Amino acid sequence: SRRPASKVSPAPVTAAEPPPVFAACGPMGTRGDHRGEYFPCSDIWDALAALGAQRALRIHPLDFQRLYEVDANVGGCNHPSVQGQQRMAEIARPVVERVLGWSESIT
């Protein structure tokens, strides 16, 4: 079922404040992938932390590791299935809402 339309109120961003950067890692090539962990998120998070400190960026990780521990989340050619993509949205939504200061009111 579809959710009713909502009004989203973004948090004010000042000119001195850098925009947030959302950095996703997984599910392919990370923990839980039956093909192996050839793209470890720990390496990505370390590199992003260094870049964020160097460039004064607000980096917020979206961690999709272990998504493939549920077989139904794996689709064709080892990409996320529709169910897997829905799960990724469920994981990302609270992070994005918190960082952007979004609040939802159903009309």
Tab-separated table of N, CA and C in Angstrom:
chain	number	residue	atom	x	y	z
A	1	SER	N	0.838	-1.182	0.000
A	1	SER	CA	0.000	0.000	0.000
A	1	SER	C	0.878	1.238	0.000
A	2	ARG	N	0.409	2.267	-0.634
A	2	ARG	CA	1.158	3.516	-0.711
A	2	ARG	C	0.846	4.382	0.489
A	3	ARG	N	1.840	5.104	0.927
A	3	ARG	CA	1.662	6.018	2.054
A	3	ARG	C	1.033	7.307	1.547
A	4	PRO	N	0.240	7.970	2.372
A	4	PRO	CA	-0.317	9.261	1.975
A	4	PRO	C	0.798	10.283	1.775
A	5	ALA	N	0.515	11.281	0.976
A	5	ALA	CA	1.492	12.350	0.750
A	5	ALA	C	1.813	13.037	2.064
A	6	SER	N	3.036	13.488	2.193
A	6	SER	CA	3.435	14.169	3.414
A	6	SER	C	4.114	15.478	3.086
A	7	LYS	N	4.133	16.355	4.066
A	7	LYS	CA	4.857	17.607	3.939
A	7	LYS	C	6.188	17.422	4.626
A	8	VAL	N	7.248	17.798	3.968
A	8	VAL	CA	8.584	17.645	4.523
A	8	VAL	C	9.158	19.024	4.765
A	9	SER	N	9.652	19.242	5.955
A	9	SER	CA	10.249	20.520	6.316
A	9	SER	C	11.754	20.343	6.476
A	10	PRO	N	12.559	20.829	5.514
A	10	PRO	CA	14.006	20.670	5.646
A	10	PRO	C	14.575	21.610	6.704
A	11	ALA	N	15.669	21.168	7.280
A	11	ALA	CA	16.362	22.015	8.247
A	11	ALA	C	17.046	23.149	7.493
A	12	PRO	N	17.096	24.329	8.071
A	12	PRO	CA	17.779	25.431	7.392
A	12	PRO	C	19.280	25.161	7.295
A	13	VAL	N	19.858	25.497	6.166
A	13	VAL	CA	21.293	25.327	5.944
A	13	VAL	C	21.898	26.707	5.766
A	14	THR	N	22.939	26.995	6.522
A	14	THR	CA	23.594	28.296	6.402
A	14	THR	C	24.705	28.213	5.369
A	15	ALA	N	25.109	29.354	4.862
A	15	ALA	CA	26.154	29.396	3.846
A	15	ALA	C	27.480	28.875	4.391
A	16	ALA	N	27.722	29.036	5.679
A	16	ALA	CA	28.984	28.597	6.267
A	16	ALA	C	29.005	27.095	6.521
A	17	GLU	N	27.854	26.468	6.472
A	17	GLU	CA	27.756	25.042	6.776
A	17	GLU	C	27.805	24.226	5.484
A	18	PRO	N	28.737	23.268	5.399
A	18	PRO	CA	28.801	22.468	4.180
A	18	PRO	C	27.589	21.546	4.087
A	19	PRO	N	27.162	21.230	2.883
A	19	PRO	CA	26.023	20.326	2.747
A	19	PRO	C	26.398	18.924	3.212
A	20	PRO	N	25.428	18.168	3.684
A	20	PRO	CA	25.725	16.801	4.097
A	20	PRO	C	26.009	15.920	2.885
A	21	VAL	N	26.859	14.944	3.099
A	21	VAL	CA	27.177	13.955	2.070
A	21	VAL	C	26.764	12.589	2.617
A	22	PHE	N	25.927	11.880	1.872
A	22	PHE	CA	25.510	10.538	2.266
A	22	PHE	C	26.340	9.550	1.464
A	23	ALA	N	27.019	8.649	2.160
A	23	ALA	CA	27.908	7.680	1.519
A	23	ALA	C	27.420	6.269	1.836
A	24	ALA	N	26.947	5.586	0.805
A	24	ALA	CA	26.419	4.232	0.979
A	24	ALA	C	27.499	3.198	0.703
A	25	CYS	N	27.466	2.131	1.490
A	25	CYS	CA	28.362	1.007	1.262
A	25	CYS	C	27.556	-0.277	1.400
A	26	GLY	N	27.719	-1.162	0.435
A	26	GLY	CA	27.015	-2.434	0.438
A	26	GLY	C	25.775	-2.355	-0.429
A	27	PRO	N	25.092	-3.429	-0.607
A	27	PRO	CA	25.372	-4.732	-0.035
A	27	PRO	C	26.366	-5.581	-0.835
A	28	MET	N	26.546	-5.255	-2.118
A	28	MET	CA	27.413	-6.108	-2.943
A	28	MET	C	28.864	-5.995	-2.502
A	29	GLY	N	29.519	-7.127	-2.343
A	29	GLY	CA	30.930	-7.155	-2.006
A	29	GLY	C	31.247	-6.864	-0.558
A	30	THR	N	30.227	-6.865	0.291
A	30	THR	CA	30.438	-6.578	1.705
A	30	THR	C	30.006	-7.776	2.543
A	31	ARG	N	30.160	-7.648	3.857
A	31	ARG	CA	29.775	-8.749	4.747
A	31	ARG	C	28.364	-9.226	4.431
A	32	GLY	N	28.214	-10.521	4.340
A	32	GLY	CA	26.917	-11.109	4.041
A	32	GLY	C	26.746	-11.496	2.592
A	33	ASP	N	27.585	-10.976	1.697
A	33	ASP	CA	27.504	-11.327	0.278
A	33	ASP	C	28.096	-12.717	0.084
A	34	HIS	N	27.312	-13.624	-0.508
A	34	HIS	CA	27.789	-14.998	-0.690
A	34	HIS	C	28.975	-15.075	-1.650
A	35	ARG	N	29.216	-14.023	-2.424
A	35	ARG	CA	30.360	-14.001	-3.339
A	35	ARG	C	31.634	-13.518	-2.658
A	36	GLY	N	31.520	-13.078	-1.434
A	36	GLY	CA	32.699	-12.677	-0.677
A	36	GLY	C	32.739	-11.196	-0.363
A	37	GLU	N	33.616	-10.874	0.571
A	37	GLU	CA	33.798	-9.493	0.987
A	37	GLU	C	35.012	-8.923	0.267
A	38	TYR	N	34.795	-8.452	-0.945
A	38	TYR	CA	35.885	-7.898	-1.740
A	38	TYR	C	35.868	-6.373	-1.729
A	39	PHE	N	34.916	-5.789	-1.039
A	39	PHE	CA	34.776	-4.335	-0.981
A	39	PHE	C	34.430	-3.954	0.458
A	40	PRO	N	35.375	-4.144	1.397
A	40	PRO	CA	35.060	-3.932	2.819
A	40	PRO	C	34.715	-2.481	3.140
A	41	CYS	N	33.585	-2.305	3.795
A	41	CYS	CA	33.133	-0.954	4.146
A	41	CYS	C	34.078	-0.262	5.119
A	42	SER	N	34.779	-1.028	5.944
A	42	SER	CA	35.699	-0.389	6.888
A	42	SER	C	36.743	0.451	6.146
A	43	ASP	N	37.197	-0.019	4.996
A	43	ASP	CA	38.149	0.761	4.192
A	43	ASP	C	37.493	2.044	3.674
A	44	ILE	N	36.239	1.922	3.260
A	44	ILE	CA	35.516	3.087	2.736
A	44	ILE	C	35.294	4.113	3.846
A	45	TRP	N	34.839	3.648	5.009
A	45	TRP	CA	34.572	4.579	6.110
A	45	TRP	C	35.859	5.293	6.531
A	46	ASP	N	36.983	4.580	6.571
A	46	ASP	CA	38.259	5.201	6.950
A	46	ASP	C	38.647	6.295	5.953
A	47	ALA	N	38.513	5.991	4.671
A	47	ALA	CA	38.868	6.969	3.637
A	47	ALA	C	37.942	8.186	3.693
A	48	LEU	N	36.660	7.950	3.917
A	48	LEU	CA	35.715	9.058	3.993
A	48	LEU	C	35.927	9.910	5.237
A	49	ALA	N	36.296	9.295	6.343
A	49	ALA	CA	36.579	10.061	7.566
A	49	ALA	C	37.761	10.994	7.327
A	50	ALA	N	38.785	10.488	6.667
A	50	ALA	CA	39.959	11.320	6.373
A	50	ALA	C	39.589	12.452	5.413
A	51	LEU	N	38.824	12.139	4.378
A	51	LEU	CA	38.407	13.161	3.422
A	51	LEU	C	37.506	14.194	4.091
A	52	GLY	N	36.588	13.726	4.911
A	52	GLY	CA	35.695	14.644	5.613
A	52	GLY	C	36.443	15.604	6.502
A	53	ALA	N	37.446	15.105	7.223
A	53	ALA	CA	38.251	15.960	8.091
A	53	ALA	C	39.067	16.955	7.271
A	54	GLN	N	39.608	16.494	6.161
A	54	GLN	CA	40.443	17.340	5.314
A	54	GLN	C	39.641	18.453	4.648
A	55	ARG	N	38.435	18.134	4.210
A	55	ARG	CA	37.626	19.094	3.442
A	55	ARG	C	36.463	19.681	4.237
A	56	ALA	N	36.393	19.387	5.521
A	56	ALA	CA	35.308	19.868	6.387
A	56	ALA	C	33.940	19.457	5.848
A	57	LEU	N	33.839	18.194	5.451
A	57	LEU	CA	32.569	17.671	4.939
A	57	LEU	C	31.813	16.965	6.053
A	58	ARG	N	30.503	17.020	5.972
A	58	ARG	CA	29.648	16.283	6.903
A	58	ARG	C	29.238	14.989	6.207
A	59	ILE	N	29.982	13.926	6.464
A	59	ILE	CA	29.745	12.644	5.787
A	59	ILE	C	28.944	11.733	6.718
A	60	HIS	N	27.874	11.171	6.175
A	60	HIS	CA	26.982	10.303	6.935
A	60	HIS	C	26.889	8.956	6.219
A	61	PRO	N	27.386	7.904	6.865
A	61	PRO	CA	27.370	6.590	6.211
A	61	PRO	C	25.977	5.973	6.194
A	62	LEU	N	25.698	5.279	5.098
A	62	LEU	CA	24.506	4.442	4.967
A	62	LEU	C	25.033	3.021	4.832
A	63	ASP	N	24.828	2.228	5.843
A	63	ASP	CA	25.446	0.907	5.924
A	63	ASP	C	24.468	-0.180	5.468
A	64	PHE	N	24.721	-0.711	4.273
A	64	PHE	CA	23.871	-1.764	3.722
A	64	PHE	C	24.542	-3.137	3.778
A	65	GLN	N	25.588	-3.253	4.602
A	65	GLN	CA	26.218	-4.549	4.783
A	65	GLN	C	25.203	-5.517	5.388
A	66	ARG	N	25.426	-6.752	5.208
A	66	ARG	CA	24.608	-7.838	5.770
A	66	ARG	C	23.210	-7.932	5.163
A	67	LEU	N	22.875	-7.055	4.225
A	67	LEU	CA	21.567	-7.119	3.585
A	67	LEU	C	21.362	-8.469	2.903
A	68	TYR	N	22.438	-9.016	2.362
A	68	TYR	CA	22.336	-10.274	1.624
A	68	TYR	C	22.306	-11.499	2.527
A	69	GLU	N	22.300	-11.302	3.824
A	69	GLU	CA	22.127	-12.441	4.723
A	69	GLU	C	20.701	-12.986	4.640
A	70	VAL	N	19.806	-12.210	4.044
A	70	VAL	CA	18.442	-12.645	3.755
A	70	VAL	C	18.380	-12.898	2.254
A	71	ASP	N	18.228	-14.174	1.858
A	71	ASP	CA	18.277	-14.554	0.446
A	71	ASP	C	17.305	-13.773	-0.425
A	72	ALA	N	16.131	-13.439	0.086
A	72	ALA	CA	15.130	-12.730	-0.712
A	72	ALA	C	15.573	-11.314	-1.090
A	73	ASN	N	16.608	-10.800	-0.429
A	73	ASN	CA	17.117	-9.467	-0.741
A	73	ASN	C	18.064	-9.458	-1.932
A	74	VAL	N	18.445	-10.652	-2.410
A	74	VAL	CA	19.377	-10.768	-3.535
A	74	VAL	C	18.577	-10.971	-4.806
A	75	GLY	N	18.847	-10.129	-5.806
A	75	GLY	CA	18.156	-10.229	-7.090
A	75	GLY	C	19.073	-10.741	-8.172
A	76	GLY	N	18.759	-10.392	-9.399
A	76	GLY	CA	19.529	-10.843	-10.555
A	76	GLY	C	20.920	-10.253	-10.598
A	77	CYS	N	21.859	-11.055	-11.077
A	77	CYS	CA	23.265	-10.638	-11.229
A	77	CYS	C	23.849	-10.096	-9.924
A	78	ASN	N	23.369	-10.610	-8.801
A	78	ASN	CA	23.856	-10.251	-7.469
A	78	ASN	C	23.543	-8.810	-7.072
A	79	HIS	N	22.589	-8.177	-7.747
A	79	HIS	CA	22.124	-6.853	-7.347
A	79	HIS	C	20.952	-7.026	-6.371
A	80	PRO	N	20.635	-6.008	-5.601
A	80	PRO	CA	19.509	-6.122	-4.678
A	80	PRO	C	18.192	-6.361	-5.431
A	81	SER	N	17.362	-7.220	-4.866
A	81	SER	CA	16.029	-7.452	-5.410
A	81	SER	C	15.136	-6.264	-5.045
A	82	VAL	N	13.902	-6.301	-5.499
A	82	VAL	CA	12.960	-5.242	-5.112
A	82	VAL	C	12.839	-5.214	-3.594
A	83	GLN	N	12.725	-6.380	-2.972
A	83	GLN	CA	12.647	-6.438	-1.512
A	83	GLN	C	13.917	-5.870	-0.888
A	84	GLY	N	15.071	-6.174	-1.473
A	84	GLY	CA	16.337	-5.643	-0.967
A	84	GLY	C	16.406	-4.133	-1.087
A	85	GLN	N	15.912	-3.597	-2.200
A	85	GLN	CA	15.903	-2.150	-2.383
A	85	GLN	C	14.959	-1.480	-1.389
A	86	GLN	N	13.831	-2.119	-1.122
A	86	GLN	CA	12.912	-1.574	-0.123
A	86	GLN	C	13.571	-1.559	1.255
A	87	ARG	N	14.304	-2.613	1.561
A	87	ARG	CA	15.001	-2.673	2.852
A	87	ARG	C	16.072	-1.588	2.943
A	88	MET	N	16.773	-1.334	1.833
A	88	MET	CA	17.778	-0.273	1.820
A	88	MET	C	17.132	1.083	2.100
A	89	ALA	N	15.962	1.329	1.524
A	89	ALA	CA	15.243	2.583	1.774
A	89	ALA	C	14.849	2.685	3.241
A	90	GLU	N	14.435	1.570	3.837
A	90	GLU	CA	14.073	1.569	5.258
A	90	GLU	C	15.275	1.892	6.139
A	91	ILE	N	16.449	1.426	5.728
A	91	ILE	CA	17.674	1.702	6.490
A	91	ILE	C	18.081	3.168	6.315
A	92	ALA	N	17.987	3.677	5.087
A	92	ALA	CA	18.448	5.034	4.786
A	92	ALA	C	17.518	6.115	5.322
A	93	ARG	N	16.239	5.868	5.299
A	93	ARG	CA	15.270	6.917	5.630
A	93	ARG	C	15.512	7.583	6.981
A	94	PRO	N	15.654	6.849	8.083
A	94	PRO	CA	15.840	7.552	9.365
A	94	PRO	C	17.137	8.357	9.426
A	95	VAL	N	18.161	7.901	8.733
A	95	VAL	CA	19.424	8.643	8.714
A	95	VAL	C	19.231	9.963	7.973
A	96	VAL	N	18.622	9.896	6.796
A	96	VAL	CA	18.388	11.102	5.992
A	96	VAL	C	17.466	12.064	6.737
A	97	GLU	N	16.396	11.540	7.333
A	97	GLU	CA	15.480	12.405	8.086
A	97	GLU	C	16.187	13.108	9.240
A	98	ARG	N	17.017	12.367	9.977
A	98	ARG	CA	17.722	12.947	11.124
A	98	ARG	C	18.709	14.021	10.669
A	99	VAL	N	19.500	13.706	9.659
A	99	VAL	CA	20.538	14.638	9.204
A	99	VAL	C	19.943	15.895	8.609
A	100	LEU	N	18.877	15.754	7.839
A	100	LEU	CA	18.274	16.915	7.176
A	100	LEU	C	17.223	17.609	8.035
A	101	GLY	N	16.940	17.029	9.201
A	101	GLY	CA	15.967	17.648	10.086
A	101	GLY	C	14.555	17.551	9.566
A	102	TRP	N	14.282	16.534	8.775
A	102	TRP	CA	12.945	16.382	8.206
A	102	TRP	C	11.972	15.905	9.256
A	103	SER	N	10.788	16.444	9.211
A	103	SER	CA	9.701	15.943	10.030
A	103	SER	C	8.530	15.697	9.091
A	104	GLU	N	7.750	14.719	9.427
A	104	GLU	CA	6.668	14.322	8.540
A	104	GLU	C	5.324	14.632	9.205
A	105	SER	N	4.471	15.250	8.449
A	105	SER	CA	3.103	15.429	8.929
A	105	SER	C	2.168	14.989	7.809
A	106	ILE	N	1.306	14.074	8.129
A	106	ILE	CA	0.368	13.534	7.157
A	106	ILE	C	-0.812	14.496	7.043
A	107	THR	N	-1.184	14.833	5.824
A	107	THR	CA	-2.335	15.713	5.631
A	107	THR	C	-3.504	14.940	5.106
